[in-house]
CSV table of C-alpha atoms in Angstrom, one decimal:
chain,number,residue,atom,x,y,z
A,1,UNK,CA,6.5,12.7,-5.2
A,2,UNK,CA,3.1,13.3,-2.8
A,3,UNK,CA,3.9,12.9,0.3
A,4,UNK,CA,1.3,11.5,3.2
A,5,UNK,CA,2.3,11.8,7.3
A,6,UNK,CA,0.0,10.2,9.4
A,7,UNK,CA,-0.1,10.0,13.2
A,8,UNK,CA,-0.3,9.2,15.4
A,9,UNK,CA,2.4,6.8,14.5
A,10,UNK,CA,1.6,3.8,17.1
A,11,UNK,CA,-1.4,3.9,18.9
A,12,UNK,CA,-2.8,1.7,22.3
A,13,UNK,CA,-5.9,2.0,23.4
A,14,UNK,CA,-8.6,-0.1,25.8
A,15,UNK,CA,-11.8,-1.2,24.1
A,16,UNK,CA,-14.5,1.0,24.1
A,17,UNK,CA,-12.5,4.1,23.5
A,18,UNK,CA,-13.1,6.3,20.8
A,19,UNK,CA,-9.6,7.4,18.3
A,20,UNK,CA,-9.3,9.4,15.6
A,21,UNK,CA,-6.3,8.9,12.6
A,22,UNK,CA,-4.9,11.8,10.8
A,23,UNK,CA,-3.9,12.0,7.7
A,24,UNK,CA,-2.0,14.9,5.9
A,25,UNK,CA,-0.4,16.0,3.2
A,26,UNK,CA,0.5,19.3,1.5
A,27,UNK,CA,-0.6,18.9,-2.2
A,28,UNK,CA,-4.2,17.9,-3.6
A,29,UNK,CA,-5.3,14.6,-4.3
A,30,UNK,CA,-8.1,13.1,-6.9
A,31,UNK,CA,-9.0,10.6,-3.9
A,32,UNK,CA,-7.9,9.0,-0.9
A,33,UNK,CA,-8.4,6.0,0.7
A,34,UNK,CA,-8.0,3.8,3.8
A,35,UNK,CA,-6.6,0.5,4.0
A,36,UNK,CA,-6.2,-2.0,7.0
A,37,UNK,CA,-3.0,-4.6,6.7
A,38,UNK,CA,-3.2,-7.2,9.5
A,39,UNK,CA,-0.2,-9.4,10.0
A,40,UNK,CA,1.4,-11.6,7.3
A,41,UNK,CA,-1.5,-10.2,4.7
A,42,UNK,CA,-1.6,-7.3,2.3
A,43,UNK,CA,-3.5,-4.4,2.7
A,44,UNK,CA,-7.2,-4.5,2.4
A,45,UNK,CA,-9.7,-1.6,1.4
A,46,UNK,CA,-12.0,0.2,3.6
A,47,UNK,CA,-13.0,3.1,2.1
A,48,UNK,CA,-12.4,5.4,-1.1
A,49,UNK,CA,-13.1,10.0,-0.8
A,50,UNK,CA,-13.4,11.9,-3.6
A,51,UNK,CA,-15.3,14.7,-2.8
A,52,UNK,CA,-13.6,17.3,-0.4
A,53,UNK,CA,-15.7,17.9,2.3
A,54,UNK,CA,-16.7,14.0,2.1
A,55,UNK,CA,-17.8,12.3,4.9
A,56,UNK,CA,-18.3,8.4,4.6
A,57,UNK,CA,-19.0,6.0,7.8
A,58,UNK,CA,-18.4,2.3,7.7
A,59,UNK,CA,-20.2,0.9,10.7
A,60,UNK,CA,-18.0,2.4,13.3
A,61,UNK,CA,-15.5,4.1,11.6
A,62,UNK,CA,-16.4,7.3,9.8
A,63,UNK,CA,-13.6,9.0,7.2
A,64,UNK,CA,-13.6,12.1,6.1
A,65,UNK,CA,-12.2,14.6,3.2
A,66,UNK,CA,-10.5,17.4,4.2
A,67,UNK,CA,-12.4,20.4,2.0
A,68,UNK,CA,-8.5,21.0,0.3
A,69,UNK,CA,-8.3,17.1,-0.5
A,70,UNK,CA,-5.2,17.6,1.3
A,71,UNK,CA,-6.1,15.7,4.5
A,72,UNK,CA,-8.4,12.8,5.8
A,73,UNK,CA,-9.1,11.8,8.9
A,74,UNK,CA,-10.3,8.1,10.3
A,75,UNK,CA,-12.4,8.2,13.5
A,76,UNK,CA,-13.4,4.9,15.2
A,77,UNK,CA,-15.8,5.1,17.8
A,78,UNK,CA,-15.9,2.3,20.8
A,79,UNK,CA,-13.1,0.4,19.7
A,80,UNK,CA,-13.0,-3.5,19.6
A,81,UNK,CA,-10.1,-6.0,20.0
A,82,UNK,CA,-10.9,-7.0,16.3
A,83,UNK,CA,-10.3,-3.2,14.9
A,84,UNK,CA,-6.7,-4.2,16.0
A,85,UNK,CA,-4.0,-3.6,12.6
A,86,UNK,CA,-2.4,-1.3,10.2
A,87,UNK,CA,-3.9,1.8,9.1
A,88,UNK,CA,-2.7,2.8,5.9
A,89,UNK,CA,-3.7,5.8,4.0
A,90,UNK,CA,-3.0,6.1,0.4
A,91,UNK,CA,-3.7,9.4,-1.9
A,92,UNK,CA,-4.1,8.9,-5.5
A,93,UNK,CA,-2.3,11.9,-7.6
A,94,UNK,CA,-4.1,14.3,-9.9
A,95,UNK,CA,-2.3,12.0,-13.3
A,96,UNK,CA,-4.4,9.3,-11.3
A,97,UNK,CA,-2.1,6.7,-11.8
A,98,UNK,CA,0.2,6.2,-8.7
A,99,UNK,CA,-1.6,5.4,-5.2
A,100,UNK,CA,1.1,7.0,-2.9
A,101,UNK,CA,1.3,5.6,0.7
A,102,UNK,CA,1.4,6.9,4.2
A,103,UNK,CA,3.6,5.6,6.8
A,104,UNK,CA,0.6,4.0,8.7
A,105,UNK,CA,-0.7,4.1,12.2
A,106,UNK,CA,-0.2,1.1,13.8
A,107,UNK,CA,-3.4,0.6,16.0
A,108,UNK,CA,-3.6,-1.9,19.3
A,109,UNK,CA,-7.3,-2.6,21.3
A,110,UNK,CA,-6.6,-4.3,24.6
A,111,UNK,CA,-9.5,-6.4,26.3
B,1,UNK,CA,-7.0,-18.1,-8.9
B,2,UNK,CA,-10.0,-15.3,-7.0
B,3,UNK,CA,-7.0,-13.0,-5.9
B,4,UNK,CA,-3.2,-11.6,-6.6
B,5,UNK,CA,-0.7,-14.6,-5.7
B,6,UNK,CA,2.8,-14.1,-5.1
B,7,UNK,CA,5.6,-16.0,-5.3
B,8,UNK,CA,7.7,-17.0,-3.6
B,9,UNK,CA,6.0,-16.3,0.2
B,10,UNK,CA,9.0,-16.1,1.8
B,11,UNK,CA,13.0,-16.1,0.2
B,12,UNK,CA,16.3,-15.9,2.3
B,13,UNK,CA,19.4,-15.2,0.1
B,14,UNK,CA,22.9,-14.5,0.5
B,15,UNK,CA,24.0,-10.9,-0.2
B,16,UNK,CA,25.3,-10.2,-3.9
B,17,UNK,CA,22.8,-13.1,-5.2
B,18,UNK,CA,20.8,-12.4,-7.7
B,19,UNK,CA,16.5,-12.9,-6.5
B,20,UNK,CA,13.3,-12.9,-8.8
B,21,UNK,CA,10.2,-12.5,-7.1
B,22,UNK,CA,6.3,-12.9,-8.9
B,23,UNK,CA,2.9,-11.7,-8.9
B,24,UNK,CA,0.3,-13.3,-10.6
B,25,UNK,CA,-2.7,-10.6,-10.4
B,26,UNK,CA,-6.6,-10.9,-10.5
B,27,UNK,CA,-7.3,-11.7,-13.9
B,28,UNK,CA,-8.5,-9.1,-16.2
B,29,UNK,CA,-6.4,-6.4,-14.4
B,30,UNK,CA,-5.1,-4.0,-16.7
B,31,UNK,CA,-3.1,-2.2,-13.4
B,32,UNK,CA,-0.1,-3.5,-11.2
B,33,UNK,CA,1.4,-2.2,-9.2
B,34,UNK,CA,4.9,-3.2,-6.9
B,35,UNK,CA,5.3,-1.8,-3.5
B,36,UNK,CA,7.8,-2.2,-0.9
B,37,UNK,CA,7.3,-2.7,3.2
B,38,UNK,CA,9.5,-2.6,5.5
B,39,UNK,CA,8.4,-3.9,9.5
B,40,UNK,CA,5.7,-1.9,10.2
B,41,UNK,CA,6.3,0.7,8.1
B,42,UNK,CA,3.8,2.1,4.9
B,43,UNK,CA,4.6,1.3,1.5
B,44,UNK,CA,7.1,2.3,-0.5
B,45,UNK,CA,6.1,3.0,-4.1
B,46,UNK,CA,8.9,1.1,-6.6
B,47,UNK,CA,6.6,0.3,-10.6
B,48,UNK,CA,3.8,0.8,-11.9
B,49,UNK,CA,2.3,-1.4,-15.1
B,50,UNK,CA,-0.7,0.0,-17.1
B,51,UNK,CA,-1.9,-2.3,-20.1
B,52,UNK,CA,0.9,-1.5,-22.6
B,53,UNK,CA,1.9,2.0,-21.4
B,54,UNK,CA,5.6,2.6,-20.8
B,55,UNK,CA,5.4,1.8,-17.1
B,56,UNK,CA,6.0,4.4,-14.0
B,57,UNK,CA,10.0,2.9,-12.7
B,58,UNK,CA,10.2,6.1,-10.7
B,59,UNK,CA,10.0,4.5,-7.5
B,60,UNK,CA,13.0,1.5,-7.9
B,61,UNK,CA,15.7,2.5,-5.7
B,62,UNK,CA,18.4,1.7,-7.9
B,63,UNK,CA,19.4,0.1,-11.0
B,64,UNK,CA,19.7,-3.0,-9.6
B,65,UNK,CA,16.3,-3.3,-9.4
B,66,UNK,CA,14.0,-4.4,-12.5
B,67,UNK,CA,11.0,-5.7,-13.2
B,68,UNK,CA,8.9,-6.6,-16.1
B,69,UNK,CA,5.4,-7.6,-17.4
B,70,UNK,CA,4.6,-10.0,-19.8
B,71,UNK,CA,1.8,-10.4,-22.2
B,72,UNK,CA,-0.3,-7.8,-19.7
B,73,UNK,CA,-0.2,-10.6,-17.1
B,74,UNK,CA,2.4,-12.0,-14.7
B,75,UNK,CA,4.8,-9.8,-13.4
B,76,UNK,CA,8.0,-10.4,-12.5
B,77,UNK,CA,10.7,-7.8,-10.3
B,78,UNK,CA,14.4,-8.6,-10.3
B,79,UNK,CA,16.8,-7.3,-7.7
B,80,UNK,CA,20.7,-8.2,-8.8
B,81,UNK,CA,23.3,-8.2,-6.3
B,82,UNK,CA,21.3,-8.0,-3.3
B,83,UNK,CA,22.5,-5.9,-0.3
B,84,UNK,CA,20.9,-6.3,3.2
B,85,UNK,CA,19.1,-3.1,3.0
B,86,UNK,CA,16.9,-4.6,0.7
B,87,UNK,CA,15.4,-7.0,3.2
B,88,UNK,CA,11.8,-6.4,3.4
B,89,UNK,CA,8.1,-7.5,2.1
B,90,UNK,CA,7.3,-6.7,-1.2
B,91,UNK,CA,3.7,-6.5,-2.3
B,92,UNK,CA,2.0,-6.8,-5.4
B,93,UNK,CA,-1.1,-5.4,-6.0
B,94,UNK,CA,-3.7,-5.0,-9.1
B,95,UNK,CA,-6.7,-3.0,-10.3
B,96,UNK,CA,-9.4,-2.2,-12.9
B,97,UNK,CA,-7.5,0.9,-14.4
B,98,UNK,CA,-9.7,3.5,-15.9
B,99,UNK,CA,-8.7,7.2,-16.2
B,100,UNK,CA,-8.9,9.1,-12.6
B,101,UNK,CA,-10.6,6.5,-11.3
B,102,UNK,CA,-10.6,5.5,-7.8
B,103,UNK,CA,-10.1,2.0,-8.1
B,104,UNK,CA,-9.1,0.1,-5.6
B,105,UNK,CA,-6.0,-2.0,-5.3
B,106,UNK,CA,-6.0,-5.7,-4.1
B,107,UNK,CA,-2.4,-6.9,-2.7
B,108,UNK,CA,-1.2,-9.8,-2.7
B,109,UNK,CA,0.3,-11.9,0.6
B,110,UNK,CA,3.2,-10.5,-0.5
B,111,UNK,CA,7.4,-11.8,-0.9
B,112,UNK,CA,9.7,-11.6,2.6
B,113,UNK,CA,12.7,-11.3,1.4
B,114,UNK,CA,15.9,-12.3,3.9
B,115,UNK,CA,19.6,-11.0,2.8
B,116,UNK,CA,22.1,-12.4,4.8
């Protein structure tokens, strides 16, 4: 089994501050992507790498692809209230059929 | 329905019963896929359906756990004799499958499970 550690763990921050979410692994993935899980819901997409080296920014957020595909990273820049949630990061193996999990980073933006 | 439902959204059981838990994915999604979550905590991989493939059981945590798919459709996991530990939210998710794809995976609300 693949395995994913991601930290920081828990994270609190004040809006308006910039964070960055690490993602790492030591074997290769096909792709990885980024969910967000808010309370009582399942996860939801937010981005898909394939490419290492791959940079991809959703409004605020830009992800990256380590060069290895062995890492990813999630920076969010001026954080809101609203980017409170789960972040999960999930690496899909080189058969590319299982989507393996990390632990997630459990994000808080206070007003 | 537009998205994976699950059923039931919430169960509370008494330990050493016997619980059955359902998904329902998107139609026309030939991938699903069960996961278990703890408080918190990521997901823990447990099967893995593809079309009429043997599927992936190298995630259940025992053998009291099974779970089937029938006609490519509904799913349905099984947990015998439950124990406390397995208290917890189990997800059920779906996707397009195509060979090294990147599809993405829509979840369901998921199953809380209680053992008393």
């Amino acid at each position: 089994t693949q395995l994913l550690e991601q930290s920081p763990q828990f994270l609190s921050i004040q809006e308006g501050e910039n964070l960055t979410v690490y993602c790492n692994s030591s074997s290769v993935f096909s792709s990885l992507q980024w969910y967000r899980q808010e309370p009582g819901e399942g996860p939801v997409l937010l981005v898909t790498v394939v490419t290492g080296g791959e940079v991809k920014k959703l409004k605020r957020l830009t992800f990256q692809f380590g060069d290895a595909r062995k890492d990813s990273s999630l920076h969010i820049t001026a954080a809101q209230t609203g980017d409170t949630g789960l972040y999960l990061c999930a690496g899909r193996e080189t058969s590319g059929s299982r989507l393996t999990f990390g632990e997630g980073t459990q994000l808080t933006v206070n007003p | 329905g537009a998205g994976v439902s699950q059923s039931p959204s919430n169960k509370v059981t008494e330990k050493g019963k016997d619980v059955e838990l359902r998904c329902d994915p998107i139609s026309g999604h030939t991938a699903l896929y069960w996961y278990r979550q703890s408080l918190g905590q990521g997901l823990e991989f447990l099967i893995y359906f593809q079309g009429n493939s043997a599927p992936d059981k190298s995630g259940l945590p025992s053998d009291r756990f099974s779970a089937e798919r029938t006609g490519g459709s509904v799913s349905t996991l099984t947990i015998q004799r439950t124990q406390q530990e397995d208290s917890a939210v189990y997800l059920c998710a779906s996707s397009l499958y195509r060979r090294m794809s990147t599809g993405e995976l829509f979840f369901g609300e998921g199953s809380r499970l209680t053992v008393l």
